PDB file of C-alpha atoms in Angstrom:
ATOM      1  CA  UNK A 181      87.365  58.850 142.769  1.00 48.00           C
ATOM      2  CA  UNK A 182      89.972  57.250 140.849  1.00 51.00           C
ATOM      3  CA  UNK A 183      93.808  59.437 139.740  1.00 52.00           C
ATOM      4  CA  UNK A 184      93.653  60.642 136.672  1.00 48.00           C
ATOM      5  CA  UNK A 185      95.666  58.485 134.553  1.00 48.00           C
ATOM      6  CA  UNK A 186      96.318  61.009 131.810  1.00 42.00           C
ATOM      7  CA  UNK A 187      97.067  63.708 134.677  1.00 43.00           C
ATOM      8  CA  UNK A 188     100.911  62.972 134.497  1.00 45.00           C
ATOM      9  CA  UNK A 189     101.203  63.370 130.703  1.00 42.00           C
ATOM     10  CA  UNK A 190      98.908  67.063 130.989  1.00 44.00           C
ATOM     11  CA  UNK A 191     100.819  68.244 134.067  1.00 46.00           C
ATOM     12  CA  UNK A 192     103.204  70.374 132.259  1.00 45.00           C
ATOM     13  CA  UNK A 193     101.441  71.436 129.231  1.00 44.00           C
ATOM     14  CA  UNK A 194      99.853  75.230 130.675  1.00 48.00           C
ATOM     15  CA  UNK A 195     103.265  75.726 132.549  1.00 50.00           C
ATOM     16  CA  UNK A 196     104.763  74.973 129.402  1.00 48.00           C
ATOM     17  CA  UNK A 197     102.908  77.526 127.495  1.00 46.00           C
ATOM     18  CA  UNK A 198     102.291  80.084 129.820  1.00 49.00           C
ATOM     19  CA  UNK A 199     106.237  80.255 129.539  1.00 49.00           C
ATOM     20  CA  UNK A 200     106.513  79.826 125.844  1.00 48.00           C
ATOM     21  CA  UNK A 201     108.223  83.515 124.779  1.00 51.00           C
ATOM     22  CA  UNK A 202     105.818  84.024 122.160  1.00 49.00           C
ATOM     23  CA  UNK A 203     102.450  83.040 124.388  1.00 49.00           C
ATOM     24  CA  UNK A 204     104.063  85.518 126.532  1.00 51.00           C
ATOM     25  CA  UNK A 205     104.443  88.391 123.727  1.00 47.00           C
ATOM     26  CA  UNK A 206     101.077  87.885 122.583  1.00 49.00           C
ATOM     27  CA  UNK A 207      99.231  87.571 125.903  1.00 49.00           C
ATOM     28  CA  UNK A 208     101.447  90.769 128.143  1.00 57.00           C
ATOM     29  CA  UNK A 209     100.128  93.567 125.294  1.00 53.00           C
ATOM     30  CA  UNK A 210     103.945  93.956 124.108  1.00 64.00           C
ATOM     31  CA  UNK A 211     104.107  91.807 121.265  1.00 72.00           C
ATOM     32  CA  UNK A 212     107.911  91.526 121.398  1.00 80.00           C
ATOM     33  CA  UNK A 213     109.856  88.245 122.149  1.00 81.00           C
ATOM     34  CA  UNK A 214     112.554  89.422 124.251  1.00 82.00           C
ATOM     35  CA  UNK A 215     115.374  88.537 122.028  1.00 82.00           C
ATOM     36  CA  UNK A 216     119.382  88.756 121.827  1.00 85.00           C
ATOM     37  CA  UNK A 217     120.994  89.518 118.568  1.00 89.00           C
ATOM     38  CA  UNK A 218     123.067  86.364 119.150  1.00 89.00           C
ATOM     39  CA  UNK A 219     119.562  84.450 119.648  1.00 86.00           C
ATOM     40  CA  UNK A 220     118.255  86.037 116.282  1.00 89.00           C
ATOM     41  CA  UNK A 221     121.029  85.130 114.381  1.00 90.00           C
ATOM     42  CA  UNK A 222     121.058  81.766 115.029  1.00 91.00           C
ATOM     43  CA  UNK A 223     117.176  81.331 114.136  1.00 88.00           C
ATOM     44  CA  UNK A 224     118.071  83.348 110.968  1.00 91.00           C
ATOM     45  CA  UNK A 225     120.345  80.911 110.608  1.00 92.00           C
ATOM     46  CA  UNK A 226     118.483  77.629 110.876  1.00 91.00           C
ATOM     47  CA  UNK A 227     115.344  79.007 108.872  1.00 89.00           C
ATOM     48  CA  UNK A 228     118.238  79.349 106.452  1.00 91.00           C
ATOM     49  CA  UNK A 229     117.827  83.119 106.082  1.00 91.00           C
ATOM     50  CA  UNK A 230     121.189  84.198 106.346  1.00 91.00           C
ATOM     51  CA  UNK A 231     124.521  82.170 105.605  1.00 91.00           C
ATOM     52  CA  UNK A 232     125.819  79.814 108.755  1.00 90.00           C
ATOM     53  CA  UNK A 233     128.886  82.802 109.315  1.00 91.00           C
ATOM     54  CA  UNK A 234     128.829  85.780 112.050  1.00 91.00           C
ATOM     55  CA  UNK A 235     129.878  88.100 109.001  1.00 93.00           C
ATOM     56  CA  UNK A 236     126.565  87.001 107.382  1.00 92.00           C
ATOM     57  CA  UNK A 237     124.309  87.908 110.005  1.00 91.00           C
ATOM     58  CA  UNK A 238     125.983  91.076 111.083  1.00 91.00           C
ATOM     59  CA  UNK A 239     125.778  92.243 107.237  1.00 91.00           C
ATOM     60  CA  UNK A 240     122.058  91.167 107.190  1.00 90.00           C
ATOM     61  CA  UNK A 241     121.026  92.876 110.503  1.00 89.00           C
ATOM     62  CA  UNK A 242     123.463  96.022 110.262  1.00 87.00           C
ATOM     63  CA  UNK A 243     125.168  95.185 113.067  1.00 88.00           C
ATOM     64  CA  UNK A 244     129.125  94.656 113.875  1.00 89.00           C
ATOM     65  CA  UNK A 245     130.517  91.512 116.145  1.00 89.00           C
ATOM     66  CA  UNK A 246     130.222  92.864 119.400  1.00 90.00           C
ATOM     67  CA  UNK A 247     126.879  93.520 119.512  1.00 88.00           C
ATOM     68  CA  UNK A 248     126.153  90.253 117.843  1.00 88.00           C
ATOM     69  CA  UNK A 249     127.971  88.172 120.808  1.00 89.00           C
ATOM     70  CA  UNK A 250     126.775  90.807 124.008  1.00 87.00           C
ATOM     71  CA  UNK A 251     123.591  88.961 125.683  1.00 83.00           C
ATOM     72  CA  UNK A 252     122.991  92.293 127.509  1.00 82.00           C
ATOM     73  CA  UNK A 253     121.516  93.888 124.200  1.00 83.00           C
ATOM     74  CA  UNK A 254     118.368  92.601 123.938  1.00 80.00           C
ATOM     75  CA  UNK A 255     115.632  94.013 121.466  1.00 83.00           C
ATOM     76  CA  UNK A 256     112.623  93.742 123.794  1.00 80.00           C
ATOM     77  CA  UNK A 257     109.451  96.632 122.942  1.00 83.00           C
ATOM     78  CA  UNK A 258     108.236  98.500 120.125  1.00 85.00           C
ATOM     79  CA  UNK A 259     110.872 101.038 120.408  1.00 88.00           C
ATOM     80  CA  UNK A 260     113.084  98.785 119.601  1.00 87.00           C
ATOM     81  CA  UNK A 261     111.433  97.372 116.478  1.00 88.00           C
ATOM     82  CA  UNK A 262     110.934 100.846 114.899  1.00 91.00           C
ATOM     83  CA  UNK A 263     115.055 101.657 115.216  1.00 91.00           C
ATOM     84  CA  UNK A 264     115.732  98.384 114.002  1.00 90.00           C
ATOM     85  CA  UNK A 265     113.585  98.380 110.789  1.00 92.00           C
ATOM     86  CA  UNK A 266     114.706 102.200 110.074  1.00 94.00           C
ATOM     87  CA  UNK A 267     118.267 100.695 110.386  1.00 90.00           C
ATOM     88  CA  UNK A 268     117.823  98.102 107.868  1.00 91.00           C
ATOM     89  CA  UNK A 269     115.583 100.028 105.362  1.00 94.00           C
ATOM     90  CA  UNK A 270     118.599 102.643 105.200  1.00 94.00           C
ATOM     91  CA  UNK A 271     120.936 100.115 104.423  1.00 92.00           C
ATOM     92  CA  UNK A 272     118.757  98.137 102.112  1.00 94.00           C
ATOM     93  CA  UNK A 273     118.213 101.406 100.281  1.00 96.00           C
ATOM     94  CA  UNK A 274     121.814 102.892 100.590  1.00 95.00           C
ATOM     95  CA  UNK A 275     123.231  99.655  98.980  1.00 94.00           C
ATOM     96  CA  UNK A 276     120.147  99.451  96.179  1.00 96.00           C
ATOM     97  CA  UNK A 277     120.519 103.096  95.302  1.00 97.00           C
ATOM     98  CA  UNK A 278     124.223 102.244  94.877  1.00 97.00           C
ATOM     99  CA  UNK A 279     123.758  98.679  93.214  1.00 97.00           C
ATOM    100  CA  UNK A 280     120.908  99.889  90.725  1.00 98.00           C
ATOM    101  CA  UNK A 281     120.539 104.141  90.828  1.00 97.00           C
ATOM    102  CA  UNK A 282     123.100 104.458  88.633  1.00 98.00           C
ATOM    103  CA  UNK A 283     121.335 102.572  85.566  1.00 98.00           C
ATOM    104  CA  UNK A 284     118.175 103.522  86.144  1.00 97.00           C
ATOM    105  CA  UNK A 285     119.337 106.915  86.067  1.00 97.00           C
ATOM    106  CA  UNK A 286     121.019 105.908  82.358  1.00 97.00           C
ATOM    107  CA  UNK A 287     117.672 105.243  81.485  1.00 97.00           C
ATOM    108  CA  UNK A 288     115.742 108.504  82.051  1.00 96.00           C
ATOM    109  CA  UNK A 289     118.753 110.484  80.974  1.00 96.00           C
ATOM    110  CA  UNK A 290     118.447 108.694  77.210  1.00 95.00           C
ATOM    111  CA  UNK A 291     114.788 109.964  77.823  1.00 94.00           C
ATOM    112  CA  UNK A 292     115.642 113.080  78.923  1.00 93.00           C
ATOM    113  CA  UNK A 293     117.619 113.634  75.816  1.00 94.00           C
ATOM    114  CA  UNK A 294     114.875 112.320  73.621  1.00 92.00           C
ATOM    115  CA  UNK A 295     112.777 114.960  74.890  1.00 92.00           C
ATOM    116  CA  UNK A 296     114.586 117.532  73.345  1.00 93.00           C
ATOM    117  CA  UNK A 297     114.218 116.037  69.820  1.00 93.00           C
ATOM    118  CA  UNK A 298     110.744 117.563  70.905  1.00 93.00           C
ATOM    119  CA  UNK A 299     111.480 121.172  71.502  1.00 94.00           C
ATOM    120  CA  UNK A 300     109.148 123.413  69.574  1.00 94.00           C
ATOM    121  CA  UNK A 301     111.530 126.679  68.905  1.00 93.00           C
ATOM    122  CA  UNK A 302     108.245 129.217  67.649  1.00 93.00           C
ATOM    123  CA  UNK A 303     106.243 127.237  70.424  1.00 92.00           C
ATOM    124  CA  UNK A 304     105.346 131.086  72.276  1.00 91.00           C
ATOM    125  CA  UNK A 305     103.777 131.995  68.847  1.00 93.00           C
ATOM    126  CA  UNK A 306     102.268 128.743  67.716  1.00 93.00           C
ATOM    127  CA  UNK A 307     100.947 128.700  71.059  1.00 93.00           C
ATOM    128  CA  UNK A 308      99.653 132.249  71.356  1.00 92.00           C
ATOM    129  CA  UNK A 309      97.965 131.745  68.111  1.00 91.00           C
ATOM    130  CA  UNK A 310      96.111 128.766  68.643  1.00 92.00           C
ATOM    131  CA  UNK A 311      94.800 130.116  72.477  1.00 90.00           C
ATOM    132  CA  UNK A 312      92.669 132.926  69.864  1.00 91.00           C
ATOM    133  CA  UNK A 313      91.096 129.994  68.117  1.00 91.00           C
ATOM    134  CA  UNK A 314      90.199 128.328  70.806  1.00 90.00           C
ATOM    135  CA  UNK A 315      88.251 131.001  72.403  1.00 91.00           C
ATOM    136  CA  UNK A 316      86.756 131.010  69.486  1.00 91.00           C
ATOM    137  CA  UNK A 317      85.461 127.838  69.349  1.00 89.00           C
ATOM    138  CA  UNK A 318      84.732 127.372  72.858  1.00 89.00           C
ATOM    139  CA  UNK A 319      82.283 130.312  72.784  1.00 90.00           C
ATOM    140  CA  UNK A 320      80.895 128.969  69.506  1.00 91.00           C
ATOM    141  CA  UNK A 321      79.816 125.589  70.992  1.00 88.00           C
ATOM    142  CA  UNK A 322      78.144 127.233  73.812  1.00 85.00           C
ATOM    143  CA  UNK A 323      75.391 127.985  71.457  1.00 85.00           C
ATOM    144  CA  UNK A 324      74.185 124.586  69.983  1.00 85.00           C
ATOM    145  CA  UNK A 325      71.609 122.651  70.704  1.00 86.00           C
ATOM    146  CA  UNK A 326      72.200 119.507  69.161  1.00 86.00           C
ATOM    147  CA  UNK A 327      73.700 118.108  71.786  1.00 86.00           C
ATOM    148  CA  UNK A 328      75.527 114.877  69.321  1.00 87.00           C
ATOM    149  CA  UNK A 329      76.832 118.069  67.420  1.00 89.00           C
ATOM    150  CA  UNK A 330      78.239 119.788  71.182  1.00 87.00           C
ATOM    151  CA  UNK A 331      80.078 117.136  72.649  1.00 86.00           C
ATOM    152  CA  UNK A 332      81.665 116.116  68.585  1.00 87.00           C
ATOM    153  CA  UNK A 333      83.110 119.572  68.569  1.00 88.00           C
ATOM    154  CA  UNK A 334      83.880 119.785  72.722  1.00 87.00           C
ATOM    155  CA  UNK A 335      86.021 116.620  72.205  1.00 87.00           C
ATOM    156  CA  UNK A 336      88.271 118.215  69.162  1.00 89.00           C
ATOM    157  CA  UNK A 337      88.573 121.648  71.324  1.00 90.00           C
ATOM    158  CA  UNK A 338      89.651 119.449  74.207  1.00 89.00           C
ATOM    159  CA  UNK A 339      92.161 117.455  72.079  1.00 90.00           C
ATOM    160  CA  UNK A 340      93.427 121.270  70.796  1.00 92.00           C
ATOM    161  CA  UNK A 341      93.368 122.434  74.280  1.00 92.00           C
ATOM    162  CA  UNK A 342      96.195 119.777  74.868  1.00 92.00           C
ATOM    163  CA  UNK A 343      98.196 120.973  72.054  1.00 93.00           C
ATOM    164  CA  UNK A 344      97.866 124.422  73.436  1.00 94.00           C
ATOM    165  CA  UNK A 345      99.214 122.863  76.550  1.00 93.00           C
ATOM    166  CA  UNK A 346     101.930 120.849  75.061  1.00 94.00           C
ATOM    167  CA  UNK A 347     102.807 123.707  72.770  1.00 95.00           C
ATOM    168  CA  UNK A 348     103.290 126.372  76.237  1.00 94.00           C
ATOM    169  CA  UNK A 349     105.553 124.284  77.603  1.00 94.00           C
ATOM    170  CA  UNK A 350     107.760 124.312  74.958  1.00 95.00           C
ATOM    171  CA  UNK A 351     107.528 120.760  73.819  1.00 94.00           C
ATOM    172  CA  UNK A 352     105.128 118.569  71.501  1.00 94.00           C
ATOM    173  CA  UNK A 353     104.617 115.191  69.930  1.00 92.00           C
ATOM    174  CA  UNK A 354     101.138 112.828  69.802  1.00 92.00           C
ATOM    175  CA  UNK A 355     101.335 110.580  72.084  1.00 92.00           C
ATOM    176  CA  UNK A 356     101.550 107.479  69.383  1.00 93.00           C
ATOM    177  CA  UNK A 357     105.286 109.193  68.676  1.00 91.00           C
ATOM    178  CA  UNK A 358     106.372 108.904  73.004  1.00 90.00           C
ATOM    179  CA  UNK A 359     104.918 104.897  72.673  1.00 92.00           C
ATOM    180  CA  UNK A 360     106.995 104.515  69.796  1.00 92.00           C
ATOM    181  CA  UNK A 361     109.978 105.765  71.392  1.00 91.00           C
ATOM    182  CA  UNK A 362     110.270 104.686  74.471  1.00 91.00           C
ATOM    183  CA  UNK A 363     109.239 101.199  72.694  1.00 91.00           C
ATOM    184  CA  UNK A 364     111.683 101.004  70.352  1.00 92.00           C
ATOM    185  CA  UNK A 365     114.294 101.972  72.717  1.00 92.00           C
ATOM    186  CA  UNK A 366     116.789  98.799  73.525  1.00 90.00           C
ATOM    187  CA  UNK A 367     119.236  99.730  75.323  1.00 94.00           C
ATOM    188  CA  UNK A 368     117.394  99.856  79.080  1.00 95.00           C
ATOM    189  CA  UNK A 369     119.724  99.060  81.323  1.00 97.00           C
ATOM    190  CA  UNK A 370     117.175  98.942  84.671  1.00 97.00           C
ATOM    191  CA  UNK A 371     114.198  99.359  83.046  1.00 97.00           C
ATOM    192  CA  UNK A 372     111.995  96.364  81.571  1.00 95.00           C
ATOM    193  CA  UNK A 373     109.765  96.622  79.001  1.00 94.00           C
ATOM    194  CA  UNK A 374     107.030  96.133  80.954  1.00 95.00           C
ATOM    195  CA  UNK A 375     108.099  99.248  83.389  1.00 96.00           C
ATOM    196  CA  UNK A 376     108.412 101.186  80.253  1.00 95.00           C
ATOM    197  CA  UNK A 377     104.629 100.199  78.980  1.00 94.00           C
ATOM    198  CA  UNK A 378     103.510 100.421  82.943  1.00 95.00           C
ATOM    199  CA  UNK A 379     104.594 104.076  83.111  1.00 95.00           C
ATOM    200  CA  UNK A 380     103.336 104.480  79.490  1.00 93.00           C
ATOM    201  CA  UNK A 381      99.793 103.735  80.360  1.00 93.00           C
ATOM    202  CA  UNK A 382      99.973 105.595  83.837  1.00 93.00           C
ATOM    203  CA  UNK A 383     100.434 108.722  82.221  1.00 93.00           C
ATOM    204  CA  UNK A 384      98.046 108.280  79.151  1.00 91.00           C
ATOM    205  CA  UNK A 385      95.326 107.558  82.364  1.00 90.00           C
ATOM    206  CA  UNK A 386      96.796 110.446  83.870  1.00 91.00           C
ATOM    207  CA  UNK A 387      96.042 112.688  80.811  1.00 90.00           C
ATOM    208  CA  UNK A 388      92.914 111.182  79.796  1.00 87.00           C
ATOM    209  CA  UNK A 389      91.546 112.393  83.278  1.00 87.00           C
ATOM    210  CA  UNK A 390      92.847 115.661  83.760  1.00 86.00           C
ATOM    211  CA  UNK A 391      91.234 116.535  80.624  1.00 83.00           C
ATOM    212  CA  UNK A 392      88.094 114.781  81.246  1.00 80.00           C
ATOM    213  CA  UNK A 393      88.374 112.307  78.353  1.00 81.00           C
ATOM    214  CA  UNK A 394      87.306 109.119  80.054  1.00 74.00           C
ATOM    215  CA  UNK A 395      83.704 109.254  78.213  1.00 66.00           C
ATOM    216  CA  UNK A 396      85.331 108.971  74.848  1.00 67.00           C
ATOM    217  CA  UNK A 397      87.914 106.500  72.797  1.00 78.00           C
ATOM    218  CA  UNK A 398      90.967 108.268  72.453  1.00 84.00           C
ATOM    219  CA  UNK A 399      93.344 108.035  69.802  1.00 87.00           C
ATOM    220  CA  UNK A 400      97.334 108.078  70.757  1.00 88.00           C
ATOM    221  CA  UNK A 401      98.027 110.559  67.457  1.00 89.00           C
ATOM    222  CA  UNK A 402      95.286 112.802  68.792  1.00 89.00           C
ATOM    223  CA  UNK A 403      96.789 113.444  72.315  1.00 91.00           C
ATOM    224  CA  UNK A 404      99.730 116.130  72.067  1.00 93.00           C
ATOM    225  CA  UNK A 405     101.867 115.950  74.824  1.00 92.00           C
ATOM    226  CA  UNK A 406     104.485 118.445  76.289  1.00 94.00           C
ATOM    227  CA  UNK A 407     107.179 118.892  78.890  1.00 94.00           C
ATOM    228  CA  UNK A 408     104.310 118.192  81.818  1.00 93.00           C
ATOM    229  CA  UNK A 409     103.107 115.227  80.270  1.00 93.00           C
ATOM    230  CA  UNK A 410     107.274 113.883  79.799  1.00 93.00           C
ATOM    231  CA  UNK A 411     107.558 114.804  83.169  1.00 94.00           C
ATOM    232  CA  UNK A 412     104.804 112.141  84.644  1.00 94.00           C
ATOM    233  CA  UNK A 413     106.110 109.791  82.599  1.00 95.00           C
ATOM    234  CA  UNK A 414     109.521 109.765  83.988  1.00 95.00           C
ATOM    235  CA  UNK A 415     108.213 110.467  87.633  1.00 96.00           C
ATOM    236  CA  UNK A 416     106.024 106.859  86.769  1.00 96.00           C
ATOM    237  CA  UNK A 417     109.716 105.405  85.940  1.00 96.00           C
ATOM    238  CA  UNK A 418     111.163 107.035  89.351  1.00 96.00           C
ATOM    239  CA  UNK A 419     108.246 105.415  91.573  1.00 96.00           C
ATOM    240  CA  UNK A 420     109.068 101.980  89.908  1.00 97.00           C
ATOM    241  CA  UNK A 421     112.440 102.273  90.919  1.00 98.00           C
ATOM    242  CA  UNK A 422     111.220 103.173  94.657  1.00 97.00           C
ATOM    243  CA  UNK A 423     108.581 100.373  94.852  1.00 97.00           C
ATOM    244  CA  UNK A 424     110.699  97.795  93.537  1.00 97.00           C
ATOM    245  CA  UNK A 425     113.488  99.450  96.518  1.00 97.00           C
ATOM    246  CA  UNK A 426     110.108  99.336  98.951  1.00 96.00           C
ATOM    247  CA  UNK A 427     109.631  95.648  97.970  1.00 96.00           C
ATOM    248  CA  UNK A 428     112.964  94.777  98.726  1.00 95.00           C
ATOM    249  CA  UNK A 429     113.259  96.009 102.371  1.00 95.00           C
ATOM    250  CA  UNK A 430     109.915  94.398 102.893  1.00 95.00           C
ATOM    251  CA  UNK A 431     111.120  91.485 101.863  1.00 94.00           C
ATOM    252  CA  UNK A 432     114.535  91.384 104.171  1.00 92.00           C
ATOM    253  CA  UNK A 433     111.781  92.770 106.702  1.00 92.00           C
ATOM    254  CA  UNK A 434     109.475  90.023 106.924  1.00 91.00           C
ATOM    255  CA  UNK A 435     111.363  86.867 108.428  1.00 90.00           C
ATOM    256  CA  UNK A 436     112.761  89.115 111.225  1.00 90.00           C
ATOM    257  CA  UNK A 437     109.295  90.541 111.929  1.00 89.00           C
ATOM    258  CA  UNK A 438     107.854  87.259 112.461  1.00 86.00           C
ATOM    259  CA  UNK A 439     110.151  85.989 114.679  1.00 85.00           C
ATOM    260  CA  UNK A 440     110.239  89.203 116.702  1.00 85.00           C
ATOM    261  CA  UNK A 441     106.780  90.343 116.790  1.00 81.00           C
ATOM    262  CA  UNK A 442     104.582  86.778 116.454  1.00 71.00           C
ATOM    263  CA  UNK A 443     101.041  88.601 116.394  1.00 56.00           C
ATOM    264  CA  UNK A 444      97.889  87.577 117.815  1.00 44.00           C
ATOM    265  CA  UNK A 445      97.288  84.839 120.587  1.00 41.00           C
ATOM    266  CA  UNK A 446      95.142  83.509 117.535  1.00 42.00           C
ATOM    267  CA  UNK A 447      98.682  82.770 115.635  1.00 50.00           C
ATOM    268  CA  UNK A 448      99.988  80.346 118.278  1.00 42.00           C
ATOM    269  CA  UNK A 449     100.592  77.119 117.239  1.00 45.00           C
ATOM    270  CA  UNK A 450      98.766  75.169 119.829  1.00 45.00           C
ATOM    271  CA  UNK A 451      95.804  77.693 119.255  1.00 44.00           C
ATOM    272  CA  UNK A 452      96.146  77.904 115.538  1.00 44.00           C
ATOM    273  CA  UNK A 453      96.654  73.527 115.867  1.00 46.00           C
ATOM    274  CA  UNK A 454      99.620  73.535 113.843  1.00 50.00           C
ATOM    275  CA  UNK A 455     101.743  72.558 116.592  1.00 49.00           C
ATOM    276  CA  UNK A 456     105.404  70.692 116.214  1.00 49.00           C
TER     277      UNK A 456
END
């Protein structure tokens, strides 16, 4: 039988890959590439991650000059990967809290002293009062029939309920008066608009199902809300400010993941046949 004239071009290709670092990492069960923080750096560097200076890439992976240049620290299991991200996503978030906290935090402090534009001083009373009526009424509808006549008069004692609510707390105001507000406020100075409206509509769905309103159309000036209600609406502010933080680190994360952990044998480029 004739050589193989194509066996000196093939020769080398299963050596080739069998030693490729990331054939190795996805074949061994580790899923690491054995890598340097010198040798991450650089490819940080040429995927144009980082700026081509050693002060960039130790700022970017939290580390000082030393440890960039020693070849004996090598970031080579999971155990690794978990103290490295934790690393960065306490820098990211130190520096972000430091960067943007201090606006947001000018934000829900305007809100904060909106609120008390809201304080009902006889709010015990007005409060106590109203409870009597509503036990009233709430006994009342138990005995109808009609049932179009029921759920009419269950909706209003709900919508009074939420007064009563509003008015315990010590704070009140419809609903249409907090959109109003917090719309016509200009001076955000984290905040968009559209976190404002976001946070807005989270807590109008949050009411509307506590209370069990979701089977009816609900008017903004016939929700009262109170302190509670104020409350979800600034915690809706607080989680924007942590997912947009969360987003961030993910972000910075995501380039050094895929160099260090490449994934599944599938991912391989002469697998996946995107090959260079």
């Amino acid at each position: 039988m004739g050589r193989d004239p194509l066996r000196s071009l093939t020769r080398g290709i299963s050596e080739a890959v069998e030693h490729d670092p990331a054939f190795i990492a996805m074949t061994e069960g580790n899923g690491v590439i054995p890598m340097s923080w010198g040798n991450l750096g650089s490819q940080l560097m040429e995927l144009e991650i980082v700026g081509p200076s050693v002060e960039a890439v130790c700022d970017f992976l939290s580390i000082d000059s030393e440890e960039l240049r020693d070849p004996e620290i090598v970031i080579s299991h999971q155990g690794h990967i978990v103290t490295f991200r934790q690393r960065l996503t306490d820098k990211y978030e130190q520096r972000y809290r430091a960067e943007h906290g201090p606006f947001a935090q000018l934000d829900t402090q305007h809100f904060l002293a909106v609120r008390e534009t809201w304080k009902v001083d006889d709010s015990k009373e007005r409060a106590e009062s109203l409870v009597v009526g509503l036990r009233e009424e709430a006994r009342a509808i138990e005995q109808l029939n009609d049932q179009e006549e029921y759920r009419s008069r269950r909706r209003a004692l709900d919508f009074r309920a939420l007064e009563y609510s509003a008015l315990k707390s010590g704070y009140a105001l419809s609903a249409a008066d907090l959109v109003r507000e917090a719309l016509s406020f200009d001076g955000l100075q984290y905040f968009t608009q559209a976190d404002i409206v976001k946070a807005i509509s989270s807590t109008l769905d949050e009411i509307i199902y506590k209370n069990h309103l979701m089977d009816s159309d609900v008017l903004l000036k016939d929700v009262t809300i109170g302190d509670n209600e104020v409350g979800i609406f600034l915690q809706m502010l607080r989680h924007t400010f942590s997912g947009r933080m969360r987003e961030g680190v993910d972000a910075q994360w995501k380039p050094i993941g895929a160099l260090l952990m490449p994934g599944s044998i599938y991912k391989h480029p002469l697998l996946a046949g995107n090959e260079k």
